[in-house]
Amino acid sequence: MSRGSGGGYDRHITIFSPEGRLFQVEYAFKAVKAAAVTSIGVRGKDSVCVVTQKKVPDKLLDQTSVTHLFPITKYLGLLATGMTADARTLVQQARNEAAEFRFRYGYEMPVDVLSKWIADKSQVYTQHAYMRPLGVVAMVLGIDDEKGAQLYKCDPAGHFYGHKATSAGLKEQEAINFLEKKMKNDPALSYDETVQTAISALQSVLQEDFKATEIEVGVVRAENPVFRVLSTEEIDEHLTAISERD
Amino acid sequence: MGDSQYSFSLTTFSPSGKLVQIEHALTAVGSGQTSLGIKASNGVVIATEKKLPSILVDEASVQKIQSLTPNIGVVYSGMGPDFRVLVRKSRKQAEQYHMLYKEQIPVTQLVRETAAVMQEFTQSGGVRPFGVSLLVAGYDDKGPQLYQVDPSGSYFSWKASAMGKNVSNAKTFLEKRYTDDVELEDAIHTAILTLKEGFEGQISGKNIEIATIGPKRIFKVLTPAEIDDYLAEVE
């Protein structure tokens, strides 16, 4: 019988462990959780909303510079959960790729094409020893010309799926349980319902009521397919609507 | 691309002469979702489980079975992201052949080139083997063909084969039911029954994928509705 892990490097670089696992990829997932932030994305009938916590670790920091929500093009948004530096690299590359796509092919890069590109790049890091996987889970949102509202999630392993709703980060599993119950019968959520489902899911899972400055919300709507980050006033309106509803 | 610090192979021989990284890759395949293929007298059918991590995933956005050319398709067991890389490379190789010779690439040649890529990653510097086994189904001038390619890059032609979690039960089931003159329609039923054997939960058109290629040489992935029809026939 061969000797265990052949040098013990299976934990340091992305080679297989004896059980056929990639420890570096699994550790990358742990790094996403270590950022201690939870994010949620919900796809409605003709809109998509993503929400994440806005944790500003120091009062002296400029709050406007602390963000995990990035426009990739005018029409595509990306919510990055995990290591901020890795997120910025990913966003930079995604922006470049989307711009080149538009130049090369003459039409906007669709959501699923960008998500596949991100996932394929992540796969390369899981197979080549010279680069480690990124500690980021990316949620990509946009309105597709043919398929309508789209929400995709890409992870460090290189997987990507379209989602009706999803979550990433520290309380990922609790949020998914919550969302599975809400979305069980495939409800066709309106724009307001989509935003409020996302925010109330986050509140329920973290068991706290937020102020508008403590969360970031990004949306795309079929009637105005531009990716938009909601202002504090708009977030407040939704928070009020949620608390009045309960 | 390719840091010079890693210009040595990560897959090296153990004292007993084994390439352990390949063995571990095969373990990764063995813990993947079951997939299978059956070669009939007039076509080939391939199928796989499609178990998604949550009901929140939009199953229409996921397609595990992919076509490489209009008359060749492929399914996998193991790591999805690795599979996408191989699909992309194979499609490019098929297209390059077509551009050069102005005819469709024969199934054996496409399989050979894909297998060569997989072998490269067991020997090149700084990379790990692919964590997938492929079942390639095609129909060309030599008739219907089914090949299985493993992470090591070795490939064989099969009359019927299975891979993934339930491989031993599935292969036993297939051995019992396979006949050399089975027709495509019967092969589809056999494929469904084989998947059903090890399936946890309720099987439906939404949690399995089936694709066929018949004498018209067109590789086609069945819609969930068509799968449900076959499931009803099997009942």
Short mmCIF file of C-alpha atoms in Angstrom, two decimals:
data_model
loop_
_atom_site.label_atom_id
_atom_site.label_comp_id
_atom_site.label_asym_id
_atom_site.label_seq_id
_atom_site.Cartn_x
_atom_site.Cartn_y
_atom_site.Cartn_z
CA MET A 1 0.00 0.00 0.00
CA SER A 2 1.45 3.37 -0.97
CA ARG A 3 2.50 5.82 1.71
CA GLY A 4 -0.21 8.33 2.66
CA SER A 5 -0.10 11.76 1.11
CA GLY A 6 3.21 11.50 -0.74
CA GLY A 7 5.15 14.18 1.08
CA GLY A 8 2.32 15.92 2.91
CA TYR A 9 2.03 18.71 0.34
CA ASP A 10 -1.62 18.06 -0.32
CA ARG A 11 -2.46 20.67 2.28
CA HIS A 12 -0.15 23.29 0.85
CA ILE A 13 -0.87 23.25 -2.87
CA THR A 14 -3.78 22.06 -4.95
CA ILE A 15 -2.89 18.41 -5.42
CA PHE A 16 -5.13 15.52 -4.46
CA SER A 17 -5.29 14.09 -0.95
CA PRO A 18 -5.60 10.30 -0.56
CA GLU A 19 -9.37 10.66 -0.33
CA GLY A 20 -9.44 12.55 -3.60
CA ARG A 21 -10.00 15.94 -1.99
CA LEU A 22 -8.34 19.28 -2.67
CA PHE A 23 -7.54 20.71 0.73
CA GLN A 24 -6.44 24.10 -0.57
CA VAL A 25 -9.84 24.57 -2.19
CA GLU A 26 -11.58 23.56 1.02
CA TYR A 27 -9.43 26.00 2.97
CA ALA A 28 -10.34 28.73 0.48
CA PHE A 29 -13.99 28.12 1.37
CA LYS A 30 -13.06 28.50 5.05
CA ALA A 31 -11.36 31.81 4.24
CA VAL A 32 -14.64 33.06 2.78
CA LYS A 33 -16.35 32.26 6.08
CA ALA A 34 -13.56 33.85 8.10
CA ALA A 35 -14.47 37.26 6.70
CA ALA A 36 -17.42 37.02 9.12
CA VAL A 37 -19.86 38.54 6.63
CA THR A 38 -23.02 36.98 5.23
CA SER A 39 -24.45 37.82 1.83
CA ILE A 40 -27.78 36.96 0.24
CA GLY A 41 -29.06 37.07 -3.32
CA VAL A 42 -32.67 36.68 -4.46
CA ARG A 43 -34.02 36.44 -8.00
CA GLY A 44 -37.55 37.70 -8.54
CA LYS A 45 -39.77 37.54 -11.59
CA ASP A 46 -38.04 40.43 -13.36
CA SER A 47 -35.47 41.73 -10.90
CA VAL A 48 -32.51 40.53 -8.84
CA CYS A 49 -31.40 41.84 -5.47
CA VAL A 50 -28.20 41.16 -3.51
CA VAL A 51 -27.60 42.20 0.09
CA THR A 52 -24.50 42.06 2.25
CA GLN A 53 -23.41 43.29 5.64
CA LYS A 54 -21.35 46.44 5.71
CA LYS A 55 -18.89 46.03 8.54
CA VAL A 56 -16.65 49.05 9.00
CA PRO A 57 -13.98 47.85 11.45
CA ASP A 58 -12.71 51.30 12.39
CA LYS A 59 -14.64 54.56 12.92
CA LEU A 60 -11.82 56.50 11.30
CA LEU A 61 -12.32 54.63 8.01
CA ASP A 62 -14.06 56.35 5.13
CA GLN A 63 -17.27 54.32 4.98
CA THR A 64 -17.86 55.00 1.33
CA SER A 65 -14.65 53.18 0.44
CA VAL A 66 -15.72 50.01 2.24
CA THR A 67 -17.75 48.05 -0.27
CA HIS A 68 -18.24 44.51 -1.54
CA LEU A 69 -20.61 45.47 -4.31
CA PHE A 70 -18.96 46.21 -7.65
CA PRO A 71 -20.37 47.19 -11.02
CA ILE A 72 -18.61 45.17 -13.70
CA THR A 73 -20.34 46.88 -16.59
CA LYS A 74 -23.30 49.21 -16.60
CA TYR A 75 -25.56 46.16 -16.65
CA LEU A 76 -23.72 43.57 -14.60
CA GLY A 77 -23.06 43.65 -10.88
CA LEU A 78 -20.85 41.47 -8.70
CA LEU A 79 -21.14 40.89 -4.97
CA ALA A 80 -17.89 39.53 -3.54
CA THR A 81 -17.96 37.68 -0.22
CA GLY A 82 -14.67 36.81 1.44
CA MET A 83 -11.17 38.28 1.24
CA THR A 84 -11.36 41.89 0.04
CA ALA A 85 -8.02 41.94 -1.72
CA ASP A 86 -8.79 38.79 -3.69
CA ALA A 87 -12.18 40.30 -4.50
CA ARG A 88 -10.61 43.41 -6.00
CA THR A 89 -8.34 41.30 -8.23
CA LEU A 90 -11.32 39.31 -9.42
CA VAL A 91 -13.38 42.42 -10.08
CA GLN A 92 -10.54 44.06 -12.00
CA GLN A 93 -10.12 41.03 -14.24
CA ALA A 94 -13.86 40.65 -14.71
CA ARG A 95 -14.20 44.29 -15.72
CA ASN A 96 -11.45 43.87 -18.25
CA GLU A 97 -12.94 40.71 -19.66
CA ALA A 98 -16.44 42.19 -19.95
CA ALA A 99 -15.12 45.28 -21.71
CA GLU A 100 -13.09 43.19 -24.15
CA PHE A 101 -16.13 41.01 -24.83
CA ARG A 102 -18.22 44.06 -25.68
CA PHE A 103 -15.47 45.34 -27.99
CA ARG A 104 -14.82 42.01 -29.66
CA TYR A 105 -18.38 40.79 -30.21
CA GLY A 106 -20.39 43.98 -30.32
CA TYR A 107 -22.89 43.12 -27.59
CA GLU A 108 -22.94 43.12 -23.81
CA MET A 109 -21.45 40.13 -22.03
CA PRO A 110 -24.35 38.04 -20.67
CA VAL A 111 -24.51 37.09 -16.98
CA ASP A 112 -23.94 33.39 -17.48
CA VAL A 113 -21.00 33.96 -19.83
CA LEU A 114 -19.23 36.17 -17.29
CA SER A 115 -19.98 33.71 -14.50
CA LYS A 116 -18.56 30.87 -16.56
CA TRP A 117 -15.44 32.90 -17.27
CA ILE A 118 -14.96 33.61 -13.55
CA ALA A 119 -15.54 29.96 -12.70
CA ASP A 120 -13.14 28.73 -15.38
CA LYS A 121 -10.45 31.08 -14.04
CA SER A 122 -11.05 29.74 -10.53
CA GLN A 123 -10.70 26.20 -11.87
CA VAL A 124 -7.25 27.02 -13.23
CA TYR A 125 -6.13 27.99 -9.73
CA THR A 126 -7.33 24.62 -8.44
CA GLN A 127 -5.23 22.73 -10.93
CA HIS A 128 -2.01 24.70 -11.21
CA ALA A 129 0.33 24.78 -8.23
CA TYR A 130 1.74 28.24 -8.87
CA MET A 131 -1.45 30.10 -7.96
CA ARG A 132 -3.66 29.52 -4.96
CA PRO A 133 -7.46 29.63 -5.24
CA LEU A 134 -9.05 33.00 -4.45
CA GLY A 135 -10.86 33.27 -1.13
CA VAL A 136 -13.94 34.80 -2.73
CA VAL A 137 -17.47 33.69 -3.57
CA ALA A 138 -18.84 35.89 -6.34
CA MET A 139 -22.54 36.48 -6.98
CA VAL A 140 -23.13 37.91 -10.45
CA LEU A 141 -26.42 39.56 -11.30
CA GLY A 142 -27.94 41.04 -14.42
CA ILE A 143 -30.88 41.02 -16.83
CA ASP A 144 -30.40 38.66 -19.76
CA ASP A 145 -31.95 39.57 -23.12
CA GLU A 146 -33.50 36.15 -23.53
CA LYS A 147 -33.71 34.63 -20.07
CA GLY A 148 -34.66 37.68 -18.00
CA ALA A 149 -33.44 38.17 -14.45
CA GLN A 150 -30.35 36.06 -13.68
CA LEU A 151 -28.38 35.40 -10.51
CA TYR A 152 -25.24 33.25 -10.63
CA LYS A 153 -22.87 32.21 -7.86
CA CYS A 154 -19.21 31.26 -8.51
CA ASP A 155 -17.04 29.67 -5.84
CA PRO A 156 -13.30 28.97 -5.29
CA ALA A 157 -13.69 25.40 -6.57
CA GLY A 158 -14.77 26.63 -10.00
CA HIS A 159 -18.43 25.67 -9.67
CA PHE A 160 -21.07 28.02 -10.96
CA TYR A 161 -24.84 27.66 -10.96
CA GLY A 162 -27.82 29.86 -11.69
CA HIS A 163 -29.89 30.41 -8.55
CA LYS A 164 -33.40 31.38 -7.63
CA ALA A 165 -31.93 32.52 -4.34
CA THR A 166 -28.65 31.86 -2.59
CA SER A 167 -26.28 32.87 0.15
CA ALA A 168 -22.56 33.02 0.89
CA GLY A 169 -20.34 33.69 3.89
CA LEU A 170 -20.54 32.98 7.59
CA LYS A 171 -24.23 32.07 7.95
CA GLU A 172 -24.56 30.61 4.49
CA GLN A 173 -26.27 27.39 5.51
CA GLU A 174 -28.81 29.04 7.81
CA ALA A 175 -29.67 31.55 5.11
CA ILE A 176 -30.12 28.84 2.50
CA ASN A 177 -32.45 26.94 4.83
CA PHE A 178 -34.49 30.12 5.33
CA LEU A 179 -34.60 30.86 1.60
CA GLU A 180 -35.50 27.28 0.65
CA LYS A 181 -38.64 27.59 2.75
CA LYS A 182 -39.54 30.96 1.25
CA MET A 183 -38.90 29.99 -2.36
CA LYS A 184 -40.29 26.48 -2.14
CA ASN A 185 -43.28 27.06 -4.38
CA ASP A 186 -41.41 29.13 -6.96
CA PRO A 187 -43.07 32.44 -6.11
CA ALA A 188 -42.88 35.14 -8.79
CA LEU A 189 -41.61 37.96 -6.63
CA SER A 190 -42.12 41.59 -7.59
CA TYR A 191 -39.26 44.05 -7.27
CA ASP A 192 -40.25 45.19 -3.77
CA GLU A 193 -40.88 41.63 -2.63
CA THR A 194 -37.48 40.57 -3.98
CA VAL A 195 -35.62 43.30 -2.11
CA GLN A 196 -37.57 42.75 1.08
CA THR A 197 -37.13 38.97 0.96
CA ALA A 198 -33.37 39.44 0.65
CA ILE A 199 -33.12 41.97 3.48
CA SER A 200 -35.46 40.14 5.83
CA ALA A 201 -33.60 36.88 5.18
CA LEU A 202 -30.38 38.56 6.29
CA GLN A 203 -32.07 40.05 9.36
CA SER A 204 -33.62 36.75 10.33
CA VAL A 205 -30.43 34.76 9.95
CA LEU A 206 -28.23 37.21 11.81
CA GLN A 207 -31.01 37.87 14.31
CA GLU A 208 -30.64 41.61 14.29
CA ASP A 209 -32.49 44.54 12.80
CA PHE A 210 -30.31 46.66 10.59
CA LYS A 211 -29.90 50.35 10.12
CA ALA A 212 -29.66 51.47 6.51
CA THR A 213 -25.96 52.21 6.90
CA GLU A 214 -25.14 48.69 8.06
CA ILE A 215 -26.04 46.90 4.84
CA GLU A 216 -25.31 47.26 1.14
CA VAL A 217 -28.00 46.48 -1.42
CA GLY A 218 -27.56 46.09 -5.17
CA VAL A 219 -30.33 45.58 -7.73
CA VAL A 220 -31.09 45.09 -11.40
CA ARG A 221 -34.61 45.38 -12.82
CA ALA A 222 -35.95 44.41 -16.22
CA GLU A 223 -37.57 47.81 -16.64
CA ASN A 224 -34.20 49.49 -16.05
CA PRO A 225 -31.49 46.85 -16.58
CA VAL A 226 -28.70 49.02 -15.15
CA PHE A 227 -26.93 47.65 -12.07
CA ARG A 228 -27.64 50.04 -9.16
CA VAL A 229 -26.51 50.28 -5.58
CA LEU A 230 -29.40 51.51 -3.44
CA SER A 231 -28.98 54.73 -1.50
CA THR A 232 -29.45 54.85 2.29
CA GLU A 233 -32.88 56.47 1.81
CA GLU A 234 -34.08 53.69 -0.48
CA ILE A 235 -32.79 51.05 1.94
CA ASP A 236 -34.61 52.82 4.76
CA GLU A 237 -37.89 52.67 2.82
CA HIS A 238 -37.54 48.93 2.44
CA LEU A 239 -36.56 48.44 6.09
CA THR A 240 -39.62 50.41 7.15
CA ALA A 241 -41.84 48.37 4.84
CA ILE A 242 -40.45 45.16 6.38
CA SER A 243 -40.98 46.26 9.98
CA GLU A 244 -44.51 47.46 9.24
CA ARG A 245 -45.29 44.17 7.59
CA ASP A 246 -44.24 42.15 10.66
CA MET B 1 1.78 31.50 -17.19
CA GLY B 2 3.57 28.69 -15.39
CA ASP B 3 5.94 29.76 -12.66
CA SER B 4 9.43 28.36 -13.28
CA GLN B 5 9.56 27.37 -9.63
CA TYR B 6 7.08 24.64 -10.49
CA SER B 7 8.80 23.20 -13.52
CA PHE B 8 8.88 19.81 -11.86
CA SER B 9 6.11 17.25 -11.93
CA LEU B 10 3.85 17.01 -8.91
CA THR B 11 2.81 13.52 -9.94
CA THR B 12 5.78 11.34 -9.15
CA PHE B 13 6.34 7.62 -8.63
CA SER B 14 6.04 6.12 -5.18
CA PRO B 15 8.59 3.46 -4.14
CA SER B 16 6.12 0.75 -5.17
CA GLY B 17 5.87 2.19 -8.67
CA LYS B 18 2.48 3.81 -8.35
CA LEU B 19 1.48 7.32 -9.35
CA VAL B 20 -0.46 8.18 -6.23
CA GLN B 21 -1.88 11.48 -7.53
CA ILE B 22 -3.66 9.53 -10.26
CA GLU B 23 -5.01 7.09 -7.70
CA HIS B 24 -6.31 9.98 -5.62
CA ALA B 25 -7.88 11.48 -8.74
CA LEU B 26 -9.68 8.17 -9.30
CA THR B 27 -10.93 8.34 -5.72
CA ALA B 28 -12.31 11.79 -6.47
CA VAL B 29 -14.10 10.31 -9.48
CA GLY B 30 -15.44 7.48 -7.36
CA SER B 31 -17.11 9.91 -5.00
CA GLY B 32 -18.78 11.78 -7.85
CA GLN B 33 -22.35 11.34 -9.03
CA THR B 34 -23.08 8.16 -10.97
CA SER B 35 -23.04 8.27 -14.74
CA LEU B 36 -23.27 5.51 -17.36
CA GLY B 37 -23.30 4.76 -21.05
CA ILE B 38 -24.69 1.95 -23.21
CA LYS B 39 -23.79 1.21 -26.82
CA ALA B 40 -26.72 -0.15 -28.80
CA SER B 41 -26.73 -1.66 -32.27
CA ASN B 42 -28.10 1.54 -33.72
CA GLY B 43 -26.83 4.23 -31.38
CA VAL B 44 -25.44 5.17 -27.96
CA VAL B 45 -27.12 6.47 -24.82
CA ILE B 46 -25.36 8.25 -21.92
CA ALA B 47 -26.95 9.34 -18.69
CA THR B 48 -26.10 10.82 -15.32
CA GLU B 49 -27.61 11.81 -12.00
CA LYS B 50 -28.08 15.52 -11.63
CA LYS B 51 -28.19 16.12 -7.90
CA LEU B 52 -27.90 19.82 -7.15
CA PRO B 53 -26.73 21.27 -3.82
CA SER B 54 -30.06 22.98 -3.07
CA ILE B 55 -33.59 23.39 -4.44
CA LEU B 56 -32.71 27.04 -4.83
CA VAL B 57 -30.43 26.17 -7.74
CA ASP B 58 -32.04 26.79 -11.10
CA GLU B 59 -31.69 23.34 -12.64
CA ALA B 60 -32.22 24.74 -16.13
CA SER B 61 -28.90 26.58 -15.78
CA VAL B 62 -26.99 23.34 -15.32
CA GLN B 63 -26.24 20.88 -18.10
CA LYS B 64 -23.82 18.11 -17.20
CA ILE B 65 -23.93 16.33 -20.57
CA GLN B 66 -22.21 18.36 -23.28
CA SER B 67 -21.77 17.95 -27.02
CA LEU B 68 -18.28 18.14 -28.50
CA THR B 69 -19.34 18.00 -32.15
CA PRO B 70 -22.78 17.49 -33.72
CA ASN B 71 -22.17 13.74 -33.61
CA ILE B 72 -20.13 13.31 -30.41
CA GLY B 73 -21.20 13.96 -26.82
CA VAL B 74 -19.67 13.46 -23.41
CA VAL B 75 -20.69 12.97 -19.77
CA TYR B 76 -18.52 12.82 -16.67
CA SER B 77 -18.23 11.70 -13.08
CA GLY B 78 -16.08 13.72 -10.71
CA MET B 79 -15.21 17.40 -10.58
CA GLY B 80 -17.43 19.64 -12.71
CA PRO B 81 -14.94 22.50 -13.15
CA ASP B 82 -12.27 20.10 -14.47
CA PHE B 83 -14.84 18.71 -16.91
CA ARG B 84 -15.48 22.17 -18.36
CA VAL B 85 -11.79 22.56 -19.16
CA LEU B 86 -11.71 19.25 -21.04
CA VAL B 87 -14.89 20.08 -22.95
CA ARG B 88 -13.40 23.35 -24.09
CA LYS B 89 -10.11 21.79 -25.19
CA SER B 90 -11.85 18.91 -26.98
CA ARG B 91 -14.20 21.22 -28.84
CA LYS B 92 -11.24 23.25 -30.03
CA GLN B 93 -9.38 20.14 -31.18
CA ALA B 94 -12.43 18.92 -33.08
CA GLU B 95 -12.81 22.28 -34.76
CA GLN B 96 -9.15 22.45 -35.71
CA TYR B 97 -9.43 19.01 -37.32
CA HIS B 98 -12.47 20.15 -39.23
CA MET B 99 -10.76 23.30 -40.45
CA LEU B 100 -7.80 21.29 -41.70
CA TYR B 101 -9.51 18.27 -43.29
CA LYS B 102 -12.98 19.66 -43.99
CA GLU B 103 -14.67 16.67 -42.43
CA GLN B 104 -15.88 15.70 -38.97
CA ILE B 105 -13.27 14.28 -36.63
CA PRO B 106 -13.61 10.51 -36.10
CA VAL B 107 -14.62 9.54 -32.58
CA THR B 108 -11.44 7.55 -31.91
CA GLN B 109 -9.24 10.48 -32.81
CA LEU B 110 -11.08 12.96 -30.63
CA VAL B 111 -10.93 10.54 -27.73
CA ARG B 112 -7.22 10.01 -28.30
CA GLU B 113 -6.49 13.73 -28.29
CA THR B 114 -8.59 14.35 -25.18
CA ALA B 115 -6.86 11.49 -23.42
CA ALA B 116 -3.50 12.97 -24.42
CA VAL B 117 -4.46 16.21 -22.67
CA MET B 118 -5.36 14.30 -19.54
CA GLN B 119 -2.06 12.46 -19.64
CA GLU B 120 -0.20 15.74 -20.03
CA PHE B 121 -1.55 16.92 -16.73
CA THR B 122 -0.17 13.84 -15.01
CA GLN B 123 3.31 14.63 -16.18
CA SER B 124 3.70 18.39 -16.74
CA GLY B 125 5.17 20.71 -14.15
CA GLY B 126 3.10 22.34 -11.49
CA VAL B 127 -0.28 20.79 -12.29
CA ARG B 128 -2.47 18.06 -10.86
CA PRO B 129 -4.37 15.39 -12.84
CA PHE B 130 -7.98 16.00 -13.84
CA GLY B 131 -10.46 14.73 -11.27
CA VAL B 132 -12.89 13.37 -13.88
CA SER B 133 -13.56 10.24 -15.89
CA LEU B 134 -15.32 10.80 -19.20
CA LEU B 135 -17.77 8.74 -21.18
CA VAL B 136 -17.60 9.81 -24.82
CA ALA B 137 -20.47 8.74 -27.06
CA GLY B 138 -20.32 9.17 -30.81
CA TYR B 139 -21.58 7.91 -34.14
CA ASP B 140 -19.37 8.11 -37.19
CA ASP B 141 -18.51 5.98 -40.24
CA LYS B 142 -17.39 3.17 -37.96
CA GLY B 143 -20.80 3.11 -36.32
CA PRO B 144 -21.87 3.84 -32.74
CA GLN B 145 -19.01 4.03 -30.24
CA LEU B 146 -18.62 4.50 -26.49
CA TYR B 147 -15.27 5.31 -24.84
CA GLN B 148 -14.30 5.79 -21.23
CA VAL B 149 -11.31 8.03 -20.46
CA ASP B 150 -9.72 8.02 -17.01
CA PRO B 151 -7.66 10.69 -15.19
CA SER B 152 -4.49 8.85 -16.16
CA GLY B 153 -5.28 9.40 -19.82
CA SER B 154 -5.94 5.74 -20.59
CA TYR B 155 -9.06 4.98 -22.58
CA PHE B 156 -11.01 1.92 -23.66
CA SER B 157 -13.96 1.26 -25.88
CA TRP B 158 -16.93 -0.15 -23.97
CA LYS B 159 -20.20 -1.86 -24.79
CA ALA B 160 -21.58 -0.45 -21.57
CA SER B 161 -19.93 1.25 -18.62
CA ALA B 162 -20.61 3.18 -15.45
CA MET B 163 -18.60 5.55 -13.23
CA GLY B 164 -18.96 7.35 -9.94
CA LYS B 165 -20.49 6.44 -6.61
CA ASN B 166 -22.56 3.48 -7.61
CA VAL B 167 -20.15 2.02 -10.13
CA SER B 168 -20.01 -1.60 -8.94
CA ASN B 169 -23.78 -2.07 -8.60
CA ALA B 170 -24.38 -0.30 -11.87
CA LYS B 171 -21.81 -2.39 -13.76
CA THR B 172 -23.23 -5.63 -12.33
CA PHE B 173 -26.70 -4.54 -13.40
CA LEU B 174 -25.47 -3.64 -16.88
CA GLU B 175 -23.58 -6.93 -17.28
CA LYS B 176 -26.77 -8.84 -16.57
CA ARG B 177 -28.93 -6.88 -18.94
CA TYR B 178 -26.62 -6.15 -21.86
CA THR B 179 -27.03 -7.98 -25.17
CA ASP B 180 -24.99 -7.30 -28.28
CA ASP B 181 -28.07 -6.61 -30.39
CA VAL B 182 -29.87 -4.26 -28.00
CA GLU B 183 -31.66 -1.39 -29.76
CA LEU B 184 -31.40 2.27 -28.76
CA GLU B 185 -34.90 2.50 -27.27
CA ASP B 186 -34.28 -0.53 -25.05
CA ALA B 187 -30.88 0.84 -24.12
CA ILE B 188 -32.52 4.04 -22.89
CA HIS B 189 -34.83 2.01 -20.67
CA THR B 190 -31.92 -0.02 -19.36
CA ALA B 191 -29.99 3.18 -18.64
CA ILE B 192 -32.90 4.56 -16.63
CA LEU B 193 -33.30 1.33 -14.68
CA THR B 194 -29.59 1.27 -13.91
CA LEU B 195 -29.70 4.83 -12.60
CA LYS B 196 -32.78 4.01 -10.58
CA GLU B 197 -30.94 1.17 -8.82
CA GLY B 198 -28.70 3.43 -6.80
CA PHE B 199 -30.83 6.55 -6.81
CA GLU B 200 -31.60 8.18 -3.48
CA GLY B 201 -34.95 9.88 -3.54
CA GLN B 202 -37.55 10.29 -6.23
CA ILE B 203 -36.19 10.05 -9.78
CA SER B 204 -37.62 12.53 -12.30
CA GLY B 205 -36.77 14.41 -15.47
CA LYS B 206 -35.33 17.18 -13.33
CA ASN B 207 -32.69 15.22 -11.43
CA ILE B 208 -31.25 13.05 -14.19
CA GLU B 209 -29.89 13.87 -17.63
CA ILE B 210 -30.01 11.58 -20.65
CA ALA B 211 -28.58 12.04 -24.13
CA THR B 212 -28.67 9.84 -27.20
CA ILE B 213 -27.11 9.59 -30.60
CA GLY B 214 -28.83 7.53 -33.27
CA PRO B 215 -28.35 6.51 -36.91
CA LYS B 216 -29.01 10.10 -38.00
CA ARG B 217 -25.76 10.94 -36.13
CA ILE B 218 -27.16 13.86 -34.22
CA PHE B 219 -26.21 14.10 -30.56
CA LYS B 220 -29.24 15.16 -28.59
CA VAL B 221 -29.79 15.89 -24.91
CA LEU B 222 -33.32 14.89 -23.92
CA THR B 223 -35.60 17.49 -22.38
CA PRO B 224 -36.99 16.89 -18.87
CA ALA B 225 -40.40 16.24 -20.45
CA GLU B 226 -38.99 13.55 -22.75
CA ILE B 227 -37.21 11.94 -19.78
CA ASP B 228 -40.45 11.91 -17.81
CA ASP B 229 -42.13 10.11 -20.73
CA TYR B 230 -39.45 7.42 -20.68
CA LEU B 231 -39.76 7.14 -16.90
CA ALA B 232 -43.47 6.55 -17.28
CA GLU B 233 -42.78 3.80 -19.84
CA VAL B 234 -40.38 2.14 -17.45
CA GLU B 235 -42.96 2.01 -14.65
#
